[in-house]
Amino acid sequence: MKPRRLVLTLLSALALTSAGLAQAQAVLRIGFFPGPYADQFKRGVQPYLESQGIKVQATEFSNIIQLNTALMDGSLDANVFQNRAFMDSFNTQQKATLVEVLQVPSAPLGVYSAKHKDLKALPNGAKIAVPNDPTSMGRALAFLQQQGLLTLDPAVAPGRATERNVTGNPKNLQLVLLDAPQMPRAMPEVDAAAILGNHVLAAGMLLSSALAMEDPAPQYRIILVARQDVAKSDLVNKLVTGYKSQEYRRFVETDPKAKGFSRPEYWR
């Protein structure tokens, strides 16, 4: 083979190899808990990413701890399921380095009932289901206090209360601690339940059916999370652009299932 032709052949092979490597790198691995955030991503954000030449691998996990451990061990590049309070707790307990990248539209916690149409109608001794994980329990109890149903020890930091920190209970409410995803199915067995919005929607219920619904504090809004070392990578930046796009905003604002979602600050 002539030298010139050999050089061209080698350059062509190098170009193809480089293109192949670039294509292999343009894969976004993102995780979700089954429910609205996975659905919104697939229908409102994924089409944008694919239009940018990014291959998307979206995985749904049934265990929320696995969502973060998969992020830490490199199996995922990002996830969307948790709030800042949960992430901070995970980082502390696991010595992890997860960081908030972006706030996304969030389904608020609400109080729901299959037996009563007004919180004021709750009978003495009513059973109220609340999530049993520390972060969600503190959030639920704080909201029940806002509704005048309970009084919490003011010495306990906001959002950190447990059932042991209830100091006032005028209706003698019985708190029933349950796994958060199971709460919609338990509604026939209790008088009311303080349910996280994503579990409400995953169960086929409407947020608007709540007897009362919170305006989530910043630490309880759902966020896009990544490891600290990849949070500012080009791939995650493209993901942020997808979530901030007008196409995604229009999708959320016209989706009946998203009625009642809190809006991120950059939409205001």
PDB file of C-alpha atoms in Angstrom:
ATOM      1  CA  MET A   1       0.000   0.000   0.000  1.00  0.00           C
ATOM      2  CA  LYS A   2       1.312   3.436  -0.899  1.00  0.00           C
ATOM      3  CA  PRO A   3       2.305   5.684   2.036  1.00  0.00           C
ATOM      4  CA  ARG A   4      -0.335   8.309   1.218  1.00  0.00           C
ATOM      5  CA  ARG A   5      -3.091   5.715   1.001  1.00  0.00           C
ATOM      6  CA  LEU A   6      -1.847   4.105   4.225  1.00  0.00           C
ATOM      7  CA  VAL A   7      -2.001   7.431   6.048  1.00  0.00           C
ATOM      8  CA  LEU A   8      -5.532   8.106   4.802  1.00  0.00           C
ATOM      9  CA  THR A   9      -6.614   4.622   5.820  1.00  0.00           C
ATOM     10  CA  LEU A  10      -5.184   5.099   9.304  1.00  0.00           C
ATOM     11  CA  LEU A  11      -6.814   8.519   9.665  1.00  0.00           C
ATOM     12  CA  SER A  12     -10.166   7.107   8.582  1.00  0.00           C
ATOM     13  CA  ALA A  13      -9.881   4.280  11.088  1.00  0.00           C
ATOM     14  CA  LEU A  14      -8.963   6.753  13.814  1.00  0.00           C
ATOM     15  CA  ALA A  15     -11.941   8.942  12.961  1.00  0.00           C
ATOM     16  CA  LEU A  16     -14.293   5.979  13.072  1.00  0.00           C
ATOM     17  CA  THR A  17     -12.837   4.863  16.389  1.00  0.00           C
ATOM     18  CA  SER A  18     -13.212   8.362  17.849  1.00  0.00           C
ATOM     19  CA  ALA A  19     -16.786   8.595  16.615  1.00  0.00           C
ATOM     20  CA  GLY A  20     -17.513   5.212  18.137  1.00  0.00           C
ATOM     21  CA  LEU A  21     -16.068   6.275  21.477  1.00  0.00           C
ATOM     22  CA  ALA A  22     -18.058   9.525  21.427  1.00  0.00           C
ATOM     23  CA  GLN A  23     -21.216   7.594  20.684  1.00  0.00           C
ATOM     24  CA  ALA A  24     -20.481   5.144  23.494  1.00  0.00           C
ATOM     25  CA  GLN A  25     -20.041   8.007  25.930  1.00  0.00           C
ATOM     26  CA  ALA A  26     -23.333   9.687  24.960  1.00  0.00           C
ATOM     27  CA  VAL A  27     -25.461   7.378  27.102  1.00  0.00           C
ATOM     28  CA  LEU A  28     -27.474   8.796  29.982  1.00  0.00           C
ATOM     29  CA  ARG A  29     -28.328   6.306  32.735  1.00  0.00           C
ATOM     30  CA  ILE A  30     -31.061   7.735  34.934  1.00  0.00           C
ATOM     31  CA  GLY A  31     -33.132   6.140  37.697  1.00  0.00           C
ATOM     32  CA  PHE A  32     -36.633   6.667  39.048  1.00  0.00           C
ATOM     33  CA  PHE A  33     -39.128   5.227  41.486  1.00  0.00           C
ATOM     34  CA  PRO A  34     -42.207   4.105  39.494  1.00  0.00           C
ATOM     35  CA  GLY A  35     -44.663   6.979  39.173  1.00  0.00           C
ATOM     36  CA  PRO A  36     -45.112  10.470  37.758  1.00  0.00           C
ATOM     37  CA  TYR A  37     -41.473  11.567  37.610  1.00  0.00           C
ATOM     38  CA  ALA A  38     -40.504   8.582  35.472  1.00  0.00           C
ATOM     39  CA  ASP A  39     -43.512   9.145  33.212  1.00  0.00           C
ATOM     40  CA  GLN A  40     -42.854  12.873  32.828  1.00  0.00           C
ATOM     41  CA  PHE A  41     -39.211  12.245  31.969  1.00  0.00           C
ATOM     42  CA  LYS A  42     -40.005   9.639  29.326  1.00  0.00           C
ATOM     43  CA  ARG A  43     -42.660  11.775  27.668  1.00  0.00           C
ATOM     44  CA  GLY A  44     -41.325  15.294  28.234  1.00  0.00           C
ATOM     45  CA  VAL A  45     -37.513  15.169  28.540  1.00  0.00           C
ATOM     46  CA  GLN A  46     -36.271  11.987  26.858  1.00  0.00           C
ATOM     47  CA  PRO A  47     -37.378  13.075  23.352  1.00  0.00           C
ATOM     48  CA  TYR A  48     -35.197  16.189  23.681  1.00  0.00           C
ATOM     49  CA  LEU A  49     -32.167  14.180  24.813  1.00  0.00           C
ATOM     50  CA  GLU A  50     -32.580  11.722  21.960  1.00  0.00           C
ATOM     51  CA  SER A  51     -32.798  14.630  19.509  1.00  0.00           C
ATOM     52  CA  GLN A  52     -29.357  15.644  20.790  1.00  0.00           C
ATOM     53  CA  GLY A  53     -27.929  12.220  19.962  1.00  0.00           C
ATOM     54  CA  ILE A  54     -28.001  10.951  23.546  1.00  0.00           C
ATOM     55  CA  LYS A  55     -29.033   7.375  24.191  1.00  0.00           C
ATOM     56  CA  VAL A  56     -31.227   7.126  27.287  1.00  0.00           C
ATOM     57  CA  GLN A  57     -31.311   4.201  29.688  1.00  0.00           C
ATOM     58  CA  ALA A  58     -34.121   4.920  32.180  1.00  0.00           C
ATOM     59  CA  THR A  59     -34.498   2.374  34.991  1.00  0.00           C
ATOM     60  CA  GLU A  60     -37.244   2.180  37.607  1.00  0.00           C
ATOM     61  CA  PHE A  61     -36.342   0.842  41.055  1.00  0.00           C
ATOM     62  CA  SER A  62     -38.777  -0.519  43.624  1.00  0.00           C
ATOM     63  CA  ASN A  63     -36.374   0.267  46.484  1.00  0.00           C
ATOM     64  CA  ILE A  64     -35.533   3.937  47.050  1.00  0.00           C
ATOM     65  CA  ILE A  65     -32.235   3.192  48.811  1.00  0.00           C
ATOM     66  CA  GLN A  66     -31.040   1.261  45.754  1.00  0.00           C
ATOM     67  CA  LEU A  67     -31.667   4.358  43.641  1.00  0.00           C
ATOM     68  CA  ASN A  68     -28.977   6.212  45.559  1.00  0.00           C
ATOM     69  CA  THR A  69     -26.561   3.317  45.978  1.00  0.00           C
ATOM     70  CA  ALA A  70     -26.721   2.752  42.202  1.00  0.00           C
ATOM     71  CA  LEU A  71     -25.854   6.402  41.746  1.00  0.00           C
ATOM     72  CA  MET A  72     -22.920   6.144  44.119  1.00  0.00           C
ATOM     73  CA  ASP A  73     -21.479   2.967  42.575  1.00  0.00           C
ATOM     74  CA  GLY A  74     -21.603   4.440  39.064  1.00  0.00           C
ATOM     75  CA  SER A  75     -24.495   2.366  37.720  1.00  0.00           C
ATOM     76  CA  LEU A  76     -26.496   5.601  37.260  1.00  0.00           C
ATOM     77  CA  ASP A  77     -25.520   9.108  36.180  1.00  0.00           C
ATOM     78  CA  ALA A  78     -28.516  10.791  37.827  1.00  0.00           C
ATOM     79  CA  ASN A  79     -31.834  10.077  39.509  1.00  0.00           C
ATOM     80  CA  VAL A  80     -35.104  11.908  40.096  1.00  0.00           C
ATOM     81  CA  PHE A  81     -37.200  10.729  43.035  1.00  0.00           C
ATOM     82  CA  GLN A  82     -36.040  12.378  46.265  1.00  0.00           C
ATOM     83  CA  ASN A  83     -36.075  15.712  48.020  1.00  0.00           C
ATOM     84  CA  ARG A  84     -33.176  17.597  49.551  1.00  0.00           C
ATOM     85  CA  ALA A  85     -34.015  16.455  53.090  1.00  0.00           C
ATOM     86  CA  PHE A  86     -33.849  12.793  52.052  1.00  0.00           C
ATOM     87  CA  MET A  87     -30.625  13.318  50.092  1.00  0.00           C
ATOM     88  CA  ASP A  88     -28.942  15.095  53.009  1.00  0.00           C
ATOM     89  CA  SER A  89     -29.958  12.279  55.356  1.00  0.00           C
ATOM     90  CA  PHE A  90     -28.591   9.661  52.934  1.00  0.00           C
ATOM     91  CA  ASN A  91     -25.321  11.545  52.529  1.00  0.00           C
ATOM     92  CA  THR A  92     -24.867  11.719  56.292  1.00  0.00           C
ATOM     93  CA  GLN A  93     -25.705   8.082  56.952  1.00  0.00           C
ATOM     94  CA  GLN A  94     -23.792   6.628  54.001  1.00  0.00           C
ATOM     95  CA  LYS A  95     -20.947   9.172  53.797  1.00  0.00           C
ATOM     96  CA  ALA A  96     -22.097   9.756  50.220  1.00  0.00           C
ATOM     97  CA  THR A  97     -21.382  12.675  47.885  1.00  0.00           C
ATOM     98  CA  LEU A  98     -24.724  13.229  46.170  1.00  0.00           C
ATOM     99  CA  VAL A  99     -25.636  16.792  45.215  1.00  0.00           C
ATOM    100  CA  GLU A 100     -28.739  18.641  44.112  1.00  0.00           C
ATOM    101  CA  VAL A 101     -28.564  19.648  40.463  1.00  0.00           C
ATOM    102  CA  LEU A 102     -32.034  21.021  39.743  1.00  0.00           C
ATOM    103  CA  GLN A 103     -35.455  21.326  41.338  1.00  0.00           C
ATOM    104  CA  VAL A 104     -38.241  19.806  39.224  1.00  0.00           C
ATOM    105  CA  PRO A 105     -42.047  20.136  39.373  1.00  0.00           C
ATOM    106  CA  SER A 106     -43.161  18.342  42.528  1.00  0.00           C
ATOM    107  CA  ALA A 107     -46.272  16.538  43.694  1.00  0.00           C
ATOM    108  CA  PRO A 108     -47.030  17.762  47.239  1.00  0.00           C
ATOM    109  CA  LEU A 109     -47.930  15.728  50.277  1.00  0.00           C
ATOM    110  CA  GLY A 110     -51.628  15.746  51.153  1.00  0.00           C
ATOM    111  CA  VAL A 111     -54.117  14.256  53.573  1.00  0.00           C
ATOM    112  CA  TYR A 112     -56.538  11.835  51.901  1.00  0.00           C
ATOM    113  CA  SER A 113     -59.509   9.885  53.160  1.00  0.00           C
ATOM    114  CA  ALA A 114     -61.877   7.239  51.834  1.00  0.00           C
ATOM    115  CA  LYS A 115     -64.261   7.790  54.754  1.00  0.00           C
ATOM    116  CA  HIS A 116     -64.434  11.529  55.428  1.00  0.00           C
ATOM    117  CA  LYS A 117     -64.816  14.653  53.303  1.00  0.00           C
ATOM    118  CA  ASP A 118     -63.454  17.196  55.775  1.00  0.00           C
ATOM    119  CA  LEU A 119     -60.615  17.112  58.278  1.00  0.00           C
ATOM    120  CA  LYS A 120     -62.944  18.712  60.816  1.00  0.00           C
ATOM    121  CA  ALA A 121     -65.139  15.620  60.562  1.00  0.00           C
ATOM    122  CA  LEU A 122     -62.451  13.279  61.844  1.00  0.00           C
ATOM    123  CA  PRO A 123     -63.841  11.493  64.910  1.00  0.00           C
ATOM    124  CA  ASN A 124     -62.196  11.246  68.296  1.00  0.00           C
ATOM    125  CA  GLY A 125     -59.609   8.451  68.168  1.00  0.00           C
ATOM    126  CA  ALA A 126     -59.390   8.511  64.367  1.00  0.00           C
ATOM    127  CA  LYS A 127     -56.593   6.478  62.802  1.00  0.00           C
ATOM    128  CA  ILE A 128     -54.189   8.599  60.735  1.00  0.00           C
ATOM    129  CA  ALA A 129     -51.567   6.876  58.608  1.00  0.00           C
ATOM    130  CA  VAL A 130     -48.193   8.575  58.233  1.00  0.00           C
ATOM    131  CA  PRO A 131     -45.008   7.424  56.444  1.00  0.00           C
ATOM    132  CA  ASN A 132     -42.612   5.500  58.666  1.00  0.00           C
ATOM    133  CA  ASP A 133     -39.307   6.747  57.210  1.00  0.00           C
ATOM    134  CA  PRO A 134     -37.859   9.587  59.327  1.00  0.00           C
ATOM    135  CA  THR A 135     -37.791  12.293  56.647  1.00  0.00           C
ATOM    136  CA  SER A 136     -41.340  11.756  55.403  1.00  0.00           C
ATOM    137  CA  MET A 137     -42.714  11.218  58.910  1.00  0.00           C
ATOM    138  CA  GLY A 138     -41.374  14.551  60.120  1.00  0.00           C
ATOM    139  CA  ARG A 139     -42.812  16.252  57.072  1.00  0.00           C
ATOM    140  CA  ALA A 140     -46.230  14.616  57.535  1.00  0.00           C
ATOM    141  CA  LEU A 141     -46.417  15.439  61.249  1.00  0.00           C
ATOM    142  CA  ALA A 142     -45.468  19.060  60.571  1.00  0.00           C
ATOM    143  CA  PHE A 143     -48.291  19.281  58.032  1.00  0.00           C
ATOM    144  CA  LEU A 144     -50.785  17.716  60.459  1.00  0.00           C
ATOM    145  CA  GLN A 145     -49.730  20.360  62.977  1.00  0.00           C
ATOM    146  CA  GLN A 146     -50.392  23.075  60.380  1.00  0.00           C
ATOM    147  CA  GLN A 147     -53.909  21.668  60.029  1.00  0.00           C
ATOM    148  CA  GLY A 148     -54.467  21.998  63.780  1.00  0.00           C
ATOM    149  CA  LEU A 149     -54.664  18.254  64.373  1.00  0.00           C
ATOM    150  CA  LEU A 150     -51.517  17.859  66.476  1.00  0.00           C
ATOM    151  CA  THR A 151     -48.987  19.875  68.427  1.00  0.00           C
ATOM    152  CA  LEU A 152     -45.305  18.993  68.224  1.00  0.00           C
ATOM    153  CA  ASP A 153     -42.519  19.670  70.698  1.00  0.00           C
ATOM    154  CA  PRO A 154     -41.119  23.082  69.607  1.00  0.00           C
ATOM    155  CA  ALA A 155     -37.652  22.022  70.787  1.00  0.00           C
ATOM    156  CA  VAL A 156     -37.464  19.503  67.925  1.00  0.00           C
ATOM    157  CA  ALA A 157     -36.066  20.857  64.661  1.00  0.00           C
ATOM    158  CA  PRO A 158     -38.690  21.406  61.942  1.00  0.00           C
ATOM    159  CA  GLY A 159     -39.287  18.244  59.937  1.00  0.00           C
ATOM    160  CA  ARG A 160     -37.419  16.039  62.436  1.00  0.00           C
ATOM    161  CA  ALA A 161     -40.332  15.095  64.695  1.00  0.00           C
ATOM    162  CA  THR A 162     -41.495  11.510  65.255  1.00  0.00           C
ATOM    163  CA  GLU A 163     -44.602  10.171  66.939  1.00  0.00           C
ATOM    164  CA  ARG A 164     -42.739  10.490  70.257  1.00  0.00           C
ATOM    165  CA  ASN A 165     -42.589  14.270  69.840  1.00  0.00           C
ATOM    166  CA  VAL A 166     -46.360  14.816  69.787  1.00  0.00           C
ATOM    167  CA  THR A 167     -47.194  16.978  72.818  1.00  0.00           C
ATOM    168  CA  GLY A 168     -50.791  17.850  71.988  1.00  0.00           C
ATOM    169  CA  ASN A 169     -53.436  15.563  70.513  1.00  0.00           C
ATOM    170  CA  PRO A 170     -56.912  17.012  71.217  1.00  0.00           C
ATOM    171  CA  LYS A 171     -58.743  14.349  69.168  1.00  0.00           C
ATOM    172  CA  ASN A 172     -56.652  11.458  70.500  1.00  0.00           C
ATOM    173  CA  LEU A 173     -55.608  10.571  66.990  1.00  0.00           C
ATOM    174  CA  GLN A 174     -53.954   7.185  66.562  1.00  0.00           C
ATOM    175  CA  LEU A 175     -50.894   7.432  64.333  1.00  0.00           C
ATOM    176  CA  VAL A 176     -50.411   4.380  62.113  1.00  0.00           C
ATOM    177  CA  LEU A 177     -46.874   4.137  60.727  1.00  0.00           C
ATOM    178  CA  LEU A 178     -46.670   2.562  57.274  1.00  0.00           C
ATOM    179  CA  ASP A 179     -44.228   2.233  54.385  1.00  0.00           C
ATOM    180  CA  ALA A 180     -44.901   5.256  52.185  1.00  0.00           C
ATOM    181  CA  PRO A 181     -45.642   3.311  48.941  1.00  0.00           C
ATOM    182  CA  GLN A 182     -48.228   1.128  50.729  1.00  0.00           C
ATOM    183  CA  MET A 183     -50.310   3.978  52.115  1.00  0.00           C
ATOM    184  CA  PRO A 184     -52.858   4.382  49.286  1.00  0.00           C
ATOM    185  CA  ARG A 185     -53.803   0.698  49.603  1.00  0.00           C
ATOM    186  CA  ALA A 186     -54.242   1.085  53.356  1.00  0.00           C
ATOM    187  CA  MET A 187     -56.779   3.913  53.116  1.00  0.00           C
ATOM    188  CA  PRO A 188     -59.847   1.681  53.709  1.00  0.00           C
ATOM    189  CA  GLU A 189     -58.311   0.636  57.043  1.00  0.00           C
ATOM    190  CA  VAL A 190     -57.717   4.151  58.392  1.00  0.00           C
ATOM    191  CA  ASP A 191     -59.690   7.368  58.707  1.00  0.00           C
ATOM    192  CA  ALA A 192     -57.128   9.436  56.820  1.00  0.00           C
ATOM    193  CA  ALA A 193     -53.583   9.210  55.486  1.00  0.00           C
ATOM    194  CA  ALA A 194     -50.828  11.753  54.907  1.00  0.00           C
ATOM    195  CA  ILE A 195     -49.509  10.541  51.543  1.00  0.00           C
ATOM    196  CA  LEU A 196     -46.624  11.755  49.403  1.00  0.00           C
ATOM    197  CA  GLY A 197     -47.843  13.035  46.055  1.00  0.00           C
ATOM    198  CA  ASN A 198     -45.902  10.607  43.869  1.00  0.00           C
ATOM    199  CA  HIS A 199     -47.522   7.645  45.656  1.00  0.00           C
ATOM    200  CA  VAL A 200     -50.946   9.254  45.239  1.00  0.00           C
ATOM    201  CA  LEU A 201     -50.477   9.450  41.476  1.00  0.00           C
ATOM    202  CA  ALA A 202     -48.873   6.004  41.228  1.00  0.00           C
ATOM    203  CA  ALA A 203     -52.025   4.600  42.835  1.00  0.00           C
ATOM    204  CA  GLY A 204     -54.235   6.227  40.184  1.00  0.00           C
ATOM    205  CA  MET A 205     -55.579   8.882  42.554  1.00  0.00           C
ATOM    206  CA  LEU A 206     -55.785  12.614  41.864  1.00  0.00           C
ATOM    207  CA  LEU A 207     -53.912  15.188  43.902  1.00  0.00           C
ATOM    208  CA  SER A 208     -57.053  17.332  43.829  1.00  0.00           C
ATOM    209  CA  SER A 209     -58.901  14.713  45.903  1.00  0.00           C
ATOM    210  CA  ALA A 210     -56.898  15.673  49.000  1.00  0.00           C
ATOM    211  CA  LEU A 211     -58.687  17.066  52.050  1.00  0.00           C
ATOM    212  CA  ALA A 212     -55.670  19.323  52.492  1.00  0.00           C
ATOM    213  CA  MET A 213     -52.511  19.734  50.418  1.00  0.00           C
ATOM    214  CA  GLU A 214     -49.216  21.342  51.365  1.00  0.00           C
ATOM    215  CA  ASP A 215     -47.168  23.952  49.558  1.00  0.00           C
ATOM    216  CA  PRO A 216     -43.861  22.062  49.807  1.00  0.00           C
ATOM    217  CA  ALA A 217     -40.979  23.810  51.530  1.00  0.00           C
ATOM    218  CA  PRO A 218     -37.800  23.951  49.387  1.00  0.00           C
ATOM    219  CA  GLN A 219     -36.256  20.959  51.188  1.00  0.00           C
ATOM    220  CA  TYR A 220     -39.279  18.819  50.259  1.00  0.00           C
ATOM    221  CA  ARG A 221     -39.401  19.571  46.549  1.00  0.00           C
ATOM    222  CA  ILE A 222     -38.260  16.830  44.188  1.00  0.00           C
ATOM    223  CA  ILE A 223     -34.788  17.311  42.763  1.00  0.00           C
ATOM    224  CA  LEU A 224     -32.522  15.977  40.050  1.00  0.00           C
ATOM    225  CA  VAL A 225     -29.542  14.426  41.848  1.00  0.00           C
ATOM    226  CA  ALA A 226     -26.082  13.375  40.677  1.00  0.00           C
ATOM    227  CA  ARG A 227     -22.748  12.464  42.210  1.00  0.00           C
ATOM    228  CA  GLN A 228     -20.589  15.454  42.966  1.00  0.00           C
ATOM    229  CA  ASP A 229     -17.944  14.410  40.439  1.00  0.00           C
ATOM    230  CA  VAL A 230     -20.362  14.310  37.481  1.00  0.00           C
ATOM    231  CA  ALA A 231     -22.900  16.969  38.475  1.00  0.00           C
ATOM    232  CA  LYS A 232     -21.415  19.536  36.063  1.00  0.00           C
ATOM    233  CA  SER A 233     -20.624  17.154  33.213  1.00  0.00           C
ATOM    234  CA  ASP A 234     -21.823  17.866  29.670  1.00  0.00           C
ATOM    235  CA  LEU A 235     -24.249  14.947  29.892  1.00  0.00           C
ATOM    236  CA  VAL A 236     -25.899  16.217  33.074  1.00  0.00           C
ATOM    237  CA  ASN A 237     -25.960  19.755  31.662  1.00  0.00           C
ATOM    238  CA  LYS A 238     -27.913  18.419  28.664  1.00  0.00           C
ATOM    239  CA  LEU A 239     -30.294  16.738  31.096  1.00  0.00           C
ATOM    240  CA  VAL A 240     -30.822  20.063  32.895  1.00  0.00           C
ATOM    241  CA  THR A 241     -31.504  21.774  29.571  1.00  0.00           C
ATOM    242  CA  GLY A 242     -34.152  19.144  28.831  1.00  0.00           C
ATOM    243  CA  TYR A 243     -35.897  19.760  32.150  1.00  0.00           C
ATOM    244  CA  LYS A 244     -35.764  23.534  31.625  1.00  0.00           C
ATOM    245  CA  SER A 245     -37.052  23.365  28.064  1.00  0.00           C
ATOM    246  CA  GLN A 246     -40.303  24.980  27.028  1.00  0.00           C
ATOM    247  CA  GLU A 247     -41.384  21.641  25.562  1.00  0.00           C
ATOM    248  CA  TYR A 248     -41.158  19.955  28.962  1.00  0.00           C
ATOM    249  CA  ARG A 249     -42.914  22.863  30.671  1.00  0.00           C
ATOM    250  CA  ARG A 250     -45.791  22.738  28.187  1.00  0.00           C
ATOM    251  CA  PHE A 251     -46.069  18.987  28.708  1.00  0.00           C
ATOM    252  CA  VAL A 252     -46.341  19.335  32.504  1.00  0.00           C
ATOM    253  CA  GLU A 253     -48.740  22.266  32.368  1.00  0.00           C
ATOM    254  CA  THR A 254     -51.122  20.389  30.079  1.00  0.00           C
ATOM    255  CA  ASP A 255     -50.855  16.989  31.782  1.00  0.00           C
ATOM    256  CA  PRO A 256     -54.005  16.356  33.866  1.00  0.00           C
ATOM    257  CA  LYS A 257     -51.984  14.163  36.229  1.00  0.00           C
ATOM    258  CA  ALA A 258     -49.734  17.118  37.074  1.00  0.00           C
ATOM    259  CA  LYS A 259     -52.572  19.348  38.280  1.00  0.00           C
ATOM    260  CA  GLY A 260     -51.618  20.465  41.775  1.00  0.00           C
ATOM    261  CA  PHE A 261     -47.847  20.112  41.243  1.00  0.00           C
ATOM    262  CA  SER A 262     -45.697  22.841  42.748  1.00  0.00           C
ATOM    263  CA  ARG A 263     -43.692  24.773  40.154  1.00  0.00           C
ATOM    264  CA  PRO A 264     -39.914  25.217  40.281  1.00  0.00           C
ATOM    265  CA  GLU A 265     -38.602  28.709  40.858  1.00  0.00           C
ATOM    266  CA  TYR A 266     -37.210  29.056  37.330  1.00  0.00           C
ATOM    267  CA  TRP A 267     -40.769  28.748  35.951  1.00  0.00           C
ATOM    268  CA  ARG A 268     -42.032  31.704  37.941  1.00  0.00           C
TER     269      ARG A 268
END
